[in-house]
């Protein structure tokens, strides 16, 4: 079934966006990325050293996967804006996953700095995909300043706690005019399926795959879960009922 | 002449430019970006942009993350 994800006019066949953090090495990462079927994958920006090289970029290029730079590690709008501009220069893309976190323990987005940075980057010509709280009002505000998607968390980064407030995610997806990407907190396949059933357009995850005991197999599971959840959403689920409803005929039983 | 490059103080020649600093670090010319005193220096301007005494240079590249 032809059902592409469209963000800022670009089509993606896969609705699973991957991160590259947490993998034991590039060989493990490569097998996981291939198994996931992803076409868009995040990278971070860090100080270059002569020993580092550009291994992860070379890998993504070889696999035909689009690199999506993030601003991970930034605490304020100024840092995030500069990091996004450096990423544009280094990678030759004007797309950015905007991440402005408040503190190390929760890694929760700082809403004030996030909105400020989003506005500055949109004005500067970026396609901004903000990592945000599961706050329907903030999601709306980010959309209003021109973000091309909104990416609410299910739960804090790396926790694997799944989607703690499904109703908020559904409030966001029911009103958003841009794609909603569930970003952060996914622990296992059912979390990814639930995100899609709640109306998300895509799921972004890293740790759930890269730190799984078998990353390649978990990547395949996530791919299937995202596809299943999307199909279920499009199919239209039955309403939930309090009492049982027989599915066999209620007449002519002996 | 002394500048701060990626957080470390460094002695640089008087005629240092952004291009010569990137070369000094042994970095490839592609896949990296440079900020000088908090402003991005486009690649095309590297060789024409002097690094002066007390300058703060950040050279970044993509790594696994996110």
Coordinates of N, CA, C and O in Angstrom, one line a residue, chain A residues 178-251:
Chain A
X178 N 0.6 19.5 11.0 CA 1.9 19.0 10.5 C 2.1 17.6 11.1 O 1.4 17.2 12.0
X179 N 3.0 16.8 10.5 CA 3.2 15.4 11.0 C 3.6 15.4 12.5 O 4.4 16.3 12.9
X180 N 3.1 14.5 13.3 CA 3.5 14.3 14.7 C 4.3 13.0 14.7 O 3.9 12.0 14.3
X181 N 5.6 13.2 15.2 CA 6.5 12.1 15.3 C 6.7 11.8 16.8 O 7.2 12.7 17.6
X182 N 6.3 10.6 17.3 CA 6.5 10.2 18.7 C 8.0 10.0 18.9 O 8.6 9.1 18.3
X183 N 8.6 10.9 19.7 CA 10.1 10.9 19.9 C 10.4 10.7 21.3 O 10.1 11.5 22.2
X184 N 11.1 9.6 21.6 CA 11.6 9.3 23.0 C 10.7 8.5 23.9 O 9.5 8.7 23.9
X185 N 11.3 7.6 24.6 CA 10.6 6.8 25.6 C 10.2 5.4 25.1 O 9.7 4.6 25.9
X186 N 10.3 5.2 23.8 CA 9.8 3.9 23.3 C 10.7 2.8 23.9 O 11.9 2.9 24.0
X187 N 10.1 1.7 24.5 CA 10.8 0.6 25.1 C 10.8 -0.6 24.2 O 11.8 -1.3 24.1
X188 N 9.6 -0.9 23.7 CA 9.4 -2.1 22.9 C 8.4 -1.9 21.8 O 7.8 -0.8 21.7
X189 N 8.2 -3.0 21.0 CA 7.4 -2.8 19.8 C 6.0 -2.3 20.1 O 5.5 -1.5 19.3
X190 N 5.3 -2.8 21.1 CA 4.0 -2.4 21.4 C 3.9 -0.8 21.6 O 2.8 -0.2 21.3
X191 N 4.9 -0.2 22.2 CA 4.9 1.2 22.4 C 4.9 1.9 21.0 O 4.2 2.9 20.8
X192 N 5.6 1.4 20.1 CA 5.7 2.0 18.7 C 4.4 1.9 18.0 O 3.9 2.8 17.4
X193 N 3.8 0.7 18.2 CA 2.4 0.4 17.5 C 1.4 1.4 18.2 O 0.6 2.0 17.4
X194 N 1.4 1.5 19.5 CA 0.5 2.4 20.1 C 0.6 3.9 19.6 O -0.4 4.6 19.4
X195 N 1.9 4.3 19.5 CA 2.1 5.7 18.9 C 1.3 5.9 17.6 O 0.7 6.9 17.4
X196 N 1.5 4.9 16.8 CA 0.9 5.0 15.4 C -0.7 4.9 15.6 O -1.4 5.6 14.9
X197 N -1.2 4.1 16.5 CA -2.6 3.9 16.7 C -3.2 5.2 17.2 O -4.4 5.5 17.0
X198 N -2.4 6.0 17.9 CA -2.9 7.3 18.5 C -2.8 8.4 17.4 O -3.2 9.5 17.7
X199 N -2.4 8.0 16.2 CA -2.4 9.0 15.1 C -1.1 9.7 14.8 O -1.1 10.6 14.0
X200 N 0.0 9.2 15.4 CA 1.3 9.8 15.0 C 1.6 9.4 13.6 O 1.1 8.3 13.1
X201 N 2.3 10.2 12.9 CA 2.7 10.0 11.5 C 4.0 9.1 11.4 O 4.2 8.5 10.4
X202 N 4.7 9.1 12.5 CA 6.0 8.4 12.5 C 6.5 8.2 13.9 O 5.9 8.8 14.9
X203 N 7.5 7.4 14.1 CA 8.1 7.1 15.4 C 9.6 7.3 15.3 O 10.2 6.9 14.3
X204 N 10.2 8.0 16.2 CA 11.7 8.2 16.3 C 12.2 7.5 17.5 O 11.7 7.8 18.6
X205 N 13.1 6.6 17.3 CA 13.7 5.9 18.4 C 15.1 5.5 18.2 O 15.6 5.4 17.0
X206 N 15.9 5.3 19.3 CA 17.3 4.9 19.1 C 17.6 3.8 20.2 O 17.8 2.7 19.9
X207 N 17.5 4.3 21.5 CA 18.0 3.4 22.5 C 17.2 2.0 22.5 O 17.9 1.0 22.8
X208 N 15.9 2.0 22.3 CA 15.2 0.8 22.3 C 15.8 -0.2 21.4 O 15.7 -1.4 21.6
X209 N 16.4 0.2 20.3 CA 17.0 -0.7 19.4 C 18.5 -0.9 19.7 O 19.0 -2.0 19.9
X210 N 19.2 0.2 19.8 CA 20.7 0.1 19.9 C 21.1 -0.5 21.2 O 22.2 -1.2 21.2
X211 N 20.3 -0.4 22.3 CA 20.7 -1.1 23.5 C 19.9 -2.3 23.8 O 20.0 -2.9 24.9
X212 N 19.1 -2.8 22.9 CA 18.5 -4.1 23.0 C 19.5 -5.2 23.0 O 20.6 -5.0 22.5
X213 N 19.2 -6.3 23.5 CA 20.1 -7.4 23.5 C 20.5 -7.9 22.1 O 21.6 -8.2 21.8
X214 N 19.5 -7.8 21.2 CA 19.7 -8.1 19.8 C 19.2 -6.9 19.0 O 18.0 -6.9 18.6
X215 N 20.0 -5.9 18.7 CA 19.6 -4.7 18.0 C 18.9 -4.9 16.7 O 17.9 -4.3 16.3
X216 N 19.5 -5.9 15.9 CA 19.0 -6.1 14.6 C 17.6 -6.7 14.6 O 16.7 -6.2 13.9
X217 N 17.3 -7.6 15.5 CA 16.0 -8.2 15.7 C 15.0 -7.2 16.2 O 13.9 -7.1 15.7
X218 N 15.4 -6.3 17.2 CA 14.5 -5.3 17.7 C 14.2 -4.3 16.6 O 13.1 -3.8 16.6
X219 N 15.2 -4.0 15.8 CA 14.9 -3.0 14.7 C 13.8 -3.6 13.7 O 12.9 -2.9 13.3
X220 N 13.9 -4.9 13.5 CA 12.9 -5.5 12.6 C 11.5 -5.5 13.3 O 10.5 -5.3 12.7
X221 N 11.5 -5.7 14.6 CA 10.3 -5.7 15.4 C 9.6 -4.3 15.4 O 8.4 -4.1 15.2
X222 N 10.5 -3.2 15.5 CA 10.0 -1.8 15.5 C 9.4 -1.5 14.1 O 8.4 -0.8 14.0
X223 N 10.1 -2.0 13.1 CA 9.6 -1.7 11.7 C 8.2 -2.3 11.5 O 7.3 -1.7 11.0
X224 N 8.0 -3.6 12.0 CA 6.7 -4.3 11.9 C 5.7 -3.6 12.7 O 4.5 -3.4 12.3
X225 N 6.1 -3.1 13.9 CA 5.1 -2.5 14.8 C 4.6 -1.2 14.3 O 3.4 -0.9 14.4
X226 N 5.5 -0.4 13.7 CA 5.1 0.9 13.1 C 4.2 0.7 11.9 O 3.1 1.3 11.8
X227 N 4.5 -0.3 11.1 CA 3.6 -0.7 10.0 C 2.2 -1.2 10.5 O 1.2 -0.8 10.0
X228 N 2.2 -2.0 11.5 CA 1.0 -2.6 12.1 C 0.1 -1.5 12.7 O -1.1 -1.4 12.5
X229 N 0.8 -0.6 13.5 CA 0.0 0.5 14.1 C -0.6 1.4 13.1 O -1.7 1.9 13.3
X230 N 0.2 1.7 12.1 CA -0.3 2.6 11.0 C -1.5 2.0 10.3 O -2.6 2.6 10.1
X231 N -1.4 0.7 10.0 CA -2.6 0.0 9.3 C -3.8 0.0 10.2 O -4.9 0.3 9.8
X232 N -3.6 -0.3 11.5 CA -4.7 -0.3 12.5 C -5.4 1.1 12.6 O -6.6 1.2 12.6
X233 N -4.5 2.1 12.6 CA -5.1 3.5 12.6 C -6.0 3.8 11.4 O -7.1 4.3 11.5
X234 N -5.4 3.4 10.2 CA -6.1 3.7 9.0 C -7.4 2.8 8.9 O -8.4 3.2 8.3
X235 N -7.3 1.6 9.5 CA -8.5 0.7 9.4 C -9.6 1.1 10.2 O -10.8 0.8 10.0
X236 N -9.3 1.9 11.3 CA -10.4 2.3 12.2 C -10.8 1.3 13.2 O -11.5 0.3 12.8
X237 N -10.4 1.4 14.4 CA -10.6 0.4 15.4 C -12.1 0.4 15.9 O -12.8 1.4 15.7
X238 N -12.6 -0.7 16.4 CA -13.9 -0.8 17.0 C -14.0 0.1 18.3 O -12.9 0.3 18.9
X239 N -15.1 0.6 18.6 CA -15.2 1.3 19.9 C -15.1 0.4 21.0 O -15.5 -0.8 20.9
X240 N -14.6 0.9 22.1 CA -14.5 0.1 23.3 C -15.8 0.0 24.0 O -16.5 1.0 24.1
X241 N -16.2 -1.2 24.5 CA -17.5 -1.3 25.2 C -17.3 -1.8 26.6 O -16.3 -2.5 26.9
X242 N -18.3 -1.5 27.4 CA -18.2 -2.0 28.8 C -18.6 -3.5 28.9 O -17.9 -4.2 29.6
X243 N -19.7 -3.8 28.3 CA -20.2 -5.2 28.3 C -19.9 -6.0 27.1 O -19.6 -5.4 26.0
X244 N -19.9 -7.3 27.2 CA -19.6 -8.1 26.1 C -20.6 -8.0 25.0 O -21.8 -7.7 25.2
X245 N -20.2 -8.3 23.8 CA -21.1 -8.3 22.6 C -20.7 -9.6 21.8 O -19.6 -9.7 21.3
X246 N -21.7 -10.5 21.7 CA -21.4 -11.8 21.1 C -21.1 -11.6 19.6 O -21.7 -10.7 18.9
X247 N -20.1 -12.3 19.2 CA -19.8 -12.2 17.7 C -20.4 -13.4 17.0 O -20.4 -13.4 15.7
X248 N -21.0 -14.4 17.7 CA -21.7 -15.5 17.0 C -23.2 -15.1 17.0 O -23.7 -14.4 17.8
X249 N -24.0 -15.7 16.1 CA -25.5 -15.5 16.0 C -26.1 -15.8 17.4 O -25.7 -16.8 18.0
X250 N -27.1 -15.0 17.8 CA -27.7 -15.2 19.1 C -28.9 -16.0 19.1 O -29.6 -16.2 20.0
X251 N -29.2 -16.6 17.9 CA -30.4 -17.4 17.7 C -30.0 -18.8 17.3 O -28.9 -19.0 16.7

